[in-house]
Amino acid sequence: MSSAHQHLTHIDEAGAARMVDVSAKDVTTRTARATGRVLVAPRVVELLRGEGVPKGDALGVARVAGIMGAKRTPDLVPLCHPLSISGVTVDLEVADDAVEITATVRTNDRTGVEMEALTAVAVAALTVVDMVKAVDKGAVVTDVRVEEKTGGKSGDWHRP
Amino acid sequence: MSSAHQHLTHIDEAGAARMVDVSAKDVTTRTARATGRVLVAPRVVELLRGEGVPKGDALGVARVAGIMGAKRTPDLVPLCHPLSISGVTVDLEVADDAVEITATVRTNDRTGVEMEALTAVAVAALTVVDMVKAVDKGAVVTDVRVEEKTGGKSGDWHRP
Amino acid sequence: MSSAHQHLTHIDEAGAARMVDVSAKDVTTRTARATGRVLVAPRVVELLRGEGVPKGDALGVARVAGIMGAKRTPDLVPLCHPLSISGVTVDLEVADDAVEITATVRTNDRTGVEMEALTAVAVAALTVVDMVKAVDKGAVVTDVRVEEKTGGKSGDWHRP
Amino acid sequence: MSSAHQHLTHIDEAGAARMVDVSAKDVTTRTARATGRVLVAPRVVELLRGEGVPKGDALGVARVAGIMGAKRTPDLVPLCHPLSISGVTVDLEVADDAVEITATVRTNDRTGVEMEALTAVAVAALTVVDMVKAVDKGAVVTDVRVEEKTGGKSGDWHRP
Amino acid sequence: MSSAHQHLTHIDEAGAARMVDVSAKDVTTRTARATGRVLVAPRVVELLRGEGVPKGDALGVARVAGIMGAKRTPDLVPLCHPLSISGVTVDLEVADDAVEITATVRTNDRTGVEMEALTAVAVAALTVVDMVKAVDKGAVVTDVRVEEKTGGKSGDWHRP
Amino acid sequence: MSSAHQHLTHIDEAGAARMVDVSAKDVTTRTARATGRVLVAPRVVELLRGEGVPKGDALGVARVAGIMGAKRTPDLVPLCHPLSISGVTVDLEVADDAVEITATVRTNDRTGVEMEALTAVAVAALTVVDMVKAVDKGAVVTDVRVEEKTGGKSGDWHRP
């Protein structure tokens, strides 16, 4: 990365926050995929797998929350641009000690959707915590991160 | 914890999601404190500490985003009750390899504010990621969790 | 009903809209139940019942949308008071020619939750239409109405 | 309609909800017109027609609510795309036993505005119910449906 | 005013913004009245008075926008508490060179509604500007200020 | 200005409000700059300048509020189109008797961003009032107005 990028672009030379002007950037198809995990107690894993009780809507609610969360990104993250999101998927899987979450977001717009994918994961994760908290007060949201992005001038990026 | 609590309260016996009725619970003062971290590259730590450049608004923007995020919790987490939040603080500190975030939320209402505190941390963390992403695409939000809660019928709780 | 009630309370004597002052009303437990239906084609009924394909999240998505919709009522209906909703359930059943929706909302507040229950039904119904529209462009939302309310000075009411 | 369309597009093959990817669709001018009715008591019809009292803002409030409701569609209907709405009209007429509502929405975007038109009608209708409920608790929202759409790959459609 | 009040309460001793804790304050009836003006060209005054054309919804739209704006205050002003608003009126009058706006807001809550009244005036004023801007690009929003407040520990206040 | 423009475009010939159809307008780069002032007491000026106390986040909070406010414009101003905002800056300066606010908004879209720039100024101004109100109940928001706009069919405009 060139030294020209070695500063916080959202902060101007005087230290003031701004929404960076992207009007000169091209409208292209861009995608981002982010992941995260909610660490939960063994009893929660059993309940989410439906052992002994109806599995029910729990993961479905978190999936919807994540999709809707992606759309709320510019309301939540102050310097994010409002974006024309063209597709979102959120996948939740119950592992042995955690719920694993993956979100993929697509756009045709002037800036990337990494923040939208991360927000989808974060909101889905918070929703999982909300639903399990009567059984497990200690659930932890962890490892929320971008895995890859495609499109845009800076090109594709994959987590090393 | 009694076995009576060993199910997902937000899901009824048929598996359907619901917003649990709290109308019979008492209005009491309740608090929750949550923490989390954003793992960042060394160059980001330097920039956030203002080494060689104006430190600027960056942490202040994340703090405001976290406070506003706490207020948006019922819009984001589907089964959360709208709550009368009576106070929010969000603290951000730059450690050697991370930004450490702590949020404390207070209410006088019928249900706890753990989700509001977690949402404040998560939104502040997402905002940090957004502001550093031009320098560090690999930032990771991690260890977002409730540390303690007070008030309400279930009483105080501290992470063991 | 006394003649004192025979005017539009949300419109003052000069014809101007206002949010009626409820500060002198008592905080009591109030409930409202509303119902509605989405008329759909036979093929949609089969799909929602899971005949030949995974039934999937469809009704669960509409249920979550209805619960969240109840919370958005004061954002949507201009003269509605923001309310402390204490519980929401939304039930969807697939009948032979329709999806039947019932929403029940509870509060401890100074005004009733009829509008919140109706909004929950309407948003759940719109969500059903959205999900079936690739198969059935002609779906119709119909019979959205309050069935009963309890609590408050005007007392209980049941649809005759 | 080809069999390829005979499934719920918003639900994937495993039954999970998703926001369908529309990034490959063309940006074209699209319109949708939806209608609906609020059945009201005779006394309400008189009041809305201004017989003996100022007619006032009542229908105007519902019209504004409908226009604003169209803009909130992606916040309410979980799997709807955020859209660049380019025009909205909402018309309300007082018939002998009902308020008749028509909404027309236009866009230049990658997907249709049927849901925006339906949401405009539904929110306007809920607002009418809210304004008349002190006089008529039994008002019913009914026959909310798309009448026609134009534009897009699937072409024009008129209710048969 | 005592020196104890001579600091910015929303900023702590280290300079960080916070939502001040009001949980120890009493729930009382509080009101606030704010006013403001939109300076407009003579042609706009004629149009708003309906000279030669239908006066139409213009002031009604601004009134609704102001009422809804009051409810959005905690979404807009970062350190404002979410409040249980119990009543809002917004009045607009066409003077010879301006539209005069007055908003009155009531609550039963732990903190005052001055910001809600100001936000109602500001949003109504912005809406007036939006509606007249095709005729008068130079409209100015001015003199937006609290006129009086009642209730709460600090008691009543009237602009000197 | 031609007589064709001498009416309120947001109101149709029958007096009904509408969101004007802009689908035939070109997507071009458009900007708007608006300004405003918050008149404050001398003690507030000292506090905002950090005389004797930490200056802290106060202006930074107002700046963030203004940027986020620009994005909320179509939620607040009923007949505004949702817009693809491509950049926002908000500048606050402490003068001898006021806080001076300037907002600049850019878009690539079919309609101008004057309302977005005005909303950014208004929300930043309301936030300043909120932060100083414990010290100065009498703060006044004034002179909120468009200074210039560029782009679009009607071309550039500068306040005379």
mmCIF file of C-alpha atoms in Angstrom, chain D residues 3-158:
data_model
loop_
_atom_site.group_PDB
_atom_site.id
_atom_site.type_symbol
_atom_site.label_atom_id
_atom_site.label_comp_id
_atom_site.label_asym_id
_atom_site.label_seq_id
_atom_site.Cartn_x
_atom_site.Cartn_y
_atom_site.Cartn_z
ATOM 1 C CA SER D 3 -42.286 -23.479 -13.873
ATOM 2 C CA ALA D 4 -38.940 -21.812 -13.237
ATOM 3 C CA HIS D 5 -40.903 -19.116 -11.424
ATOM 4 C CA GLN D 6 -42.954 -21.516 -9.345
ATOM 5 C CA HIS D 7 -41.030 -21.148 -6.116
ATOM 6 C CA LEU D 8 -40.561 -18.531 -3.433
ATOM 7 C CA THR D 9 -37.566 -16.614 -4.743
ATOM 8 C CA HIS D 10 -36.787 -15.071 -1.355
ATOM 9 C CA ILE D 11 -36.166 -18.514 0.169
ATOM 10 C CA ASP D 12 -33.177 -20.529 -0.987
ATOM 11 C CA GLU D 13 -33.114 -24.278 -1.677
ATOM 12 C CA ALA D 14 -32.353 -24.977 1.997
ATOM 13 C CA GLY D 15 -35.286 -22.867 3.182
ATOM 14 C CA ALA D 16 -33.282 -19.830 4.289
ATOM 15 C CA ALA D 17 -34.471 -16.277 3.646
ATOM 16 C CA ARG D 18 -32.226 -14.012 1.573
ATOM 17 C CA MET D 19 -32.279 -10.692 -0.200
ATOM 18 C CA VAL D 20 -32.195 -11.789 -3.844
ATOM 19 C CA ASP D 21 -29.244 -10.494 -5.868
ATOM 20 C CA VAL D 22 -30.468 -7.998 -8.458
ATOM 21 C CA SER D 23 -27.083 -6.625 -9.477
ATOM 22 C CA ALA D 24 -27.376 -8.097 -12.974
ATOM 23 C CA LYS D 25 -30.755 -6.510 -13.650
ATOM 24 C CA ASP D 26 -31.048 -3.346 -15.720
ATOM 25 C CA VAL D 27 -31.730 0.095 -14.363
ATOM 26 C CA THR D 28 -35.008 1.033 -16.016
ATOM 27 C CA THR D 29 -38.010 3.201 -15.280
ATOM 28 C CA ARG D 30 -40.564 1.184 -13.380
ATOM 29 C CA THR D 31 -43.932 2.102 -11.892
ATOM 30 C CA ALA D 32 -46.519 0.418 -9.706
ATOM 31 C CA ARG D 33 -50.031 1.404 -8.730
ATOM 32 C CA ALA D 34 -51.745 -0.090 -5.701
ATOM 33 C CA THR D 35 -55.126 0.509 -4.125
ATOM 34 C CA GLY D 36 -56.924 -0.216 -0.870
ATOM 35 C CA ARG D 37 -59.906 0.813 1.187
ATOM 36 C CA VAL D 38 -60.728 1.636 4.773
ATOM 37 C CA LEU D 39 -64.318 0.694 5.605
ATOM 38 C CA VAL D 40 -65.733 3.258 8.028
ATOM 39 C CA ALA D 41 -69.010 4.098 9.757
ATOM 40 C CA PRO D 42 -71.412 6.637 8.230
ATOM 41 C CA ARG D 43 -70.572 9.194 10.922
ATOM 42 C CA VAL D 44 -66.913 9.047 9.874
ATOM 43 C CA VAL D 45 -67.842 9.682 6.259
ATOM 44 C CA GLU D 46 -69.722 12.788 7.366
ATOM 45 C CA LEU D 47 -66.793 14.020 9.430
ATOM 46 C CA LEU D 48 -64.270 13.418 6.643
ATOM 47 C CA ARG D 49 -66.544 15.277 4.236
ATOM 48 C CA GLY D 50 -66.616 18.173 6.658
ATOM 49 C CA GLU D 51 -70.334 18.087 7.324
ATOM 50 C CA GLY D 52 -70.945 20.337 10.291
ATOM 51 C CA VAL D 53 -67.299 20.530 11.366
ATOM 52 C CA PRO D 54 -64.047 21.607 9.788
ATOM 53 C CA LYS D 55 -62.837 18.813 7.532
ATOM 54 C CA GLY D 56 -59.338 19.754 8.380
ATOM 55 C CA ASP D 57 -56.102 17.940 7.805
ATOM 56 C CA ALA D 58 -57.355 14.360 8.185
ATOM 57 C CA LEU D 59 -56.903 13.133 4.621
ATOM 58 C CA GLY D 60 -53.817 15.284 4.185
ATOM 59 C CA VAL D 61 -52.159 13.599 7.167
ATOM 60 C CA ALA D 62 -52.895 10.181 5.712
ATOM 61 C CA ARG D 63 -51.511 11.268 2.339
ATOM 62 C CA VAL D 64 -48.228 12.422 3.893
ATOM 63 C CA ALA D 65 -48.011 9.236 5.941
ATOM 64 C CA GLY D 66 -48.442 7.160 2.806
ATOM 65 C CA ILE D 67 -45.731 9.051 0.919
ATOM 66 C CA MET D 68 -43.322 8.710 3.842
ATOM 67 C CA GLY D 69 -44.333 5.068 4.259
ATOM 68 C CA ALA D 70 -43.256 4.322 0.684
ATOM 69 C CA LYS D 71 -39.768 5.518 1.608
ATOM 70 C CA ARG D 72 -39.688 3.256 4.694
ATOM 71 C CA THR D 73 -40.481 0.058 2.780
ATOM 72 C CA PRO D 74 -36.988 -1.488 3.035
ATOM 73 C CA ASP D 75 -36.966 -0.773 6.787
ATOM 74 C CA LEU D 76 -40.249 -2.629 7.208
ATOM 75 C CA VAL D 77 -40.256 -5.483 4.713
ATOM 76 C CA PRO D 78 -37.140 -7.506 5.537
ATOM 77 C CA LEU D 79 -36.158 -8.770 2.107
ATOM 78 C CA CYS D 80 -36.951 -5.628 0.078
ATOM 79 C CA HIS D 81 -34.083 -3.811 -1.619
ATOM 80 C CA PRO D 82 -33.413 -0.190 -0.770
ATOM 81 C CA LEU D 83 -34.585 1.679 -3.846
ATOM 82 C CA SER D 84 -34.094 5.040 -5.473
ATOM 83 C CA ILE D 85 -37.740 6.178 -5.451
ATOM 84 C CA SER D 86 -38.220 8.952 -8.014
ATOM 85 C CA GLY D 87 -41.850 9.878 -7.396
ATOM 86 C CA VAL D 88 -44.860 9.050 -5.228
ATOM 87 C CA THR D 89 -48.491 10.150 -5.330
ATOM 88 C CA VAL D 90 -51.134 9.067 -2.844
ATOM 89 C CA ASP D 91 -54.776 9.858 -3.482
ATOM 90 C CA LEU D 92 -57.599 9.492 -0.946
ATOM 91 C CA GLU D 93 -61.285 9.777 -1.755
ATOM 92 C CA VAL D 94 -64.212 9.547 0.604
ATOM 93 C CA ALA D 95 -66.826 7.144 -0.757
ATOM 94 C CA ASP D 96 -70.153 6.374 0.877
ATOM 95 C CA ASP D 97 -68.853 3.691 3.202
ATOM 96 C CA ALA D 98 -65.098 3.846 2.869
ATOM 97 C CA VAL D 99 -61.989 5.892 2.212
ATOM 98 C CA GLU D 100 -60.530 4.769 -1.117
ATOM 99 C CA ILE D 101 -56.737 4.984 -1.410
ATOM 100 C CA THR D 102 -54.550 4.841 -4.523
ATOM 101 C CA ALA D 103 -50.741 5.072 -4.512
ATOM 102 C CA THR D 104 -48.449 5.318 -7.517
ATOM 103 C CA VAL D 105 -44.691 4.934 -7.140
ATOM 104 C CA ARG D 106 -41.957 5.417 -9.741
ATOM 105 C CA THR D 107 -38.297 4.469 -9.752
ATOM 106 C CA ASN D 108 -35.238 4.211 -11.949
ATOM 107 C CA ASP D 109 -33.691 1.147 -10.450
ATOM 108 C CA ARG D 110 -33.021 -2.576 -10.746
ATOM 109 C CA THR D 111 -36.219 -3.859 -9.216
ATOM 110 C CA GLY D 112 -39.910 -3.019 -9.102
ATOM 111 C CA VAL D 113 -41.838 -0.806 -6.723
ATOM 112 C CA GLU D 114 -44.916 -2.918 -6.081
ATOM 113 C CA MET D 115 -44.018 -3.257 -2.404
ATOM 114 C CA GLU D 116 -43.461 0.502 -2.098
ATOM 115 C CA ALA D 117 -46.895 1.189 -3.580
ATOM 116 C CA LEU D 118 -48.546 -1.361 -1.288
ATOM 117 C CA THR D 119 -46.720 0.030 1.743
ATOM 118 C CA ALA D 120 -47.842 3.547 0.869
ATOM 119 C CA VAL D 121 -51.462 2.348 0.745
ATOM 120 C CA ALA D 122 -51.141 0.345 3.962
ATOM 121 C CA VAL D 123 -49.568 3.185 5.950
ATOM 122 C CA ALA D 124 -52.090 5.714 4.647
ATOM 123 C CA ALA D 125 -54.868 3.289 5.589
ATOM 124 C CA LEU D 126 -53.484 2.733 9.110
ATOM 125 C CA THR D 127 -53.319 6.499 9.519
ATOM 126 C CA VAL D 128 -56.979 6.841 8.536
ATOM 127 C CA VAL D 129 -57.892 4.186 11.114
ATOM 128 C CA ASP D 130 -55.881 6.041 13.755
ATOM 129 C CA MET D 131 -57.664 9.296 13.045
ATOM 130 C CA VAL D 132 -61.180 7.897 13.077
ATOM 131 C CA LYS D 133 -60.829 5.433 15.946
ATOM 132 C CA ALA D 134 -62.314 7.702 18.606
ATOM 133 C CA VAL D 135 -65.530 7.719 16.559
ATOM 134 C CA ASP D 136 -65.383 4.286 14.959
ATOM 135 C CA LYS D 137 -63.402 1.511 16.657
ATOM 136 C CA GLY D 138 -64.468 -0.947 13.993
ATOM 137 C CA ALA D 139 -62.766 0.474 10.891
ATOM 138 C CA VAL D 140 -61.340 -2.212 8.590
ATOM 139 C CA VAL D 141 -58.441 -1.995 6.112
ATOM 140 C CA THR D 142 -59.263 -4.096 3.135
ATOM 141 C CA ASP D 143 -58.504 -4.912 -0.507
ATOM 142 C CA VAL D 144 -54.883 -3.689 -0.433
ATOM 143 C CA ARG D 145 -53.483 -4.909 -3.724
ATOM 144 C CA VAL D 146 -51.360 -4.094 -6.761
ATOM 145 C CA GLU D 147 -53.425 -2.921 -9.727
ATOM 146 C CA GLU D 148 -50.661 -2.623 -12.294
ATOM 147 C CA LYS D 149 -46.941 -2.410 -12.778
ATOM 148 C CA THR D 150 -44.808 -1.299 -15.705
ATOM 149 C CA GLY D 151 -41.172 -1.715 -16.649
ATOM 150 C CA GLY D 152 -38.547 -4.333 -15.893
ATOM 151 C CA LYS D 153 -37.754 -7.608 -17.612
ATOM 152 C CA SER D 154 -41.053 -9.240 -16.670
ATOM 153 C CA GLY D 155 -42.841 -6.374 -18.407
ATOM 154 C CA ASP D 156 -46.174 -4.774 -17.705
ATOM 155 C CA TRP D 157 -48.854 -6.410 -15.621
ATOM 156 C CA HIS D 158 -52.454 -5.435 -14.993
#
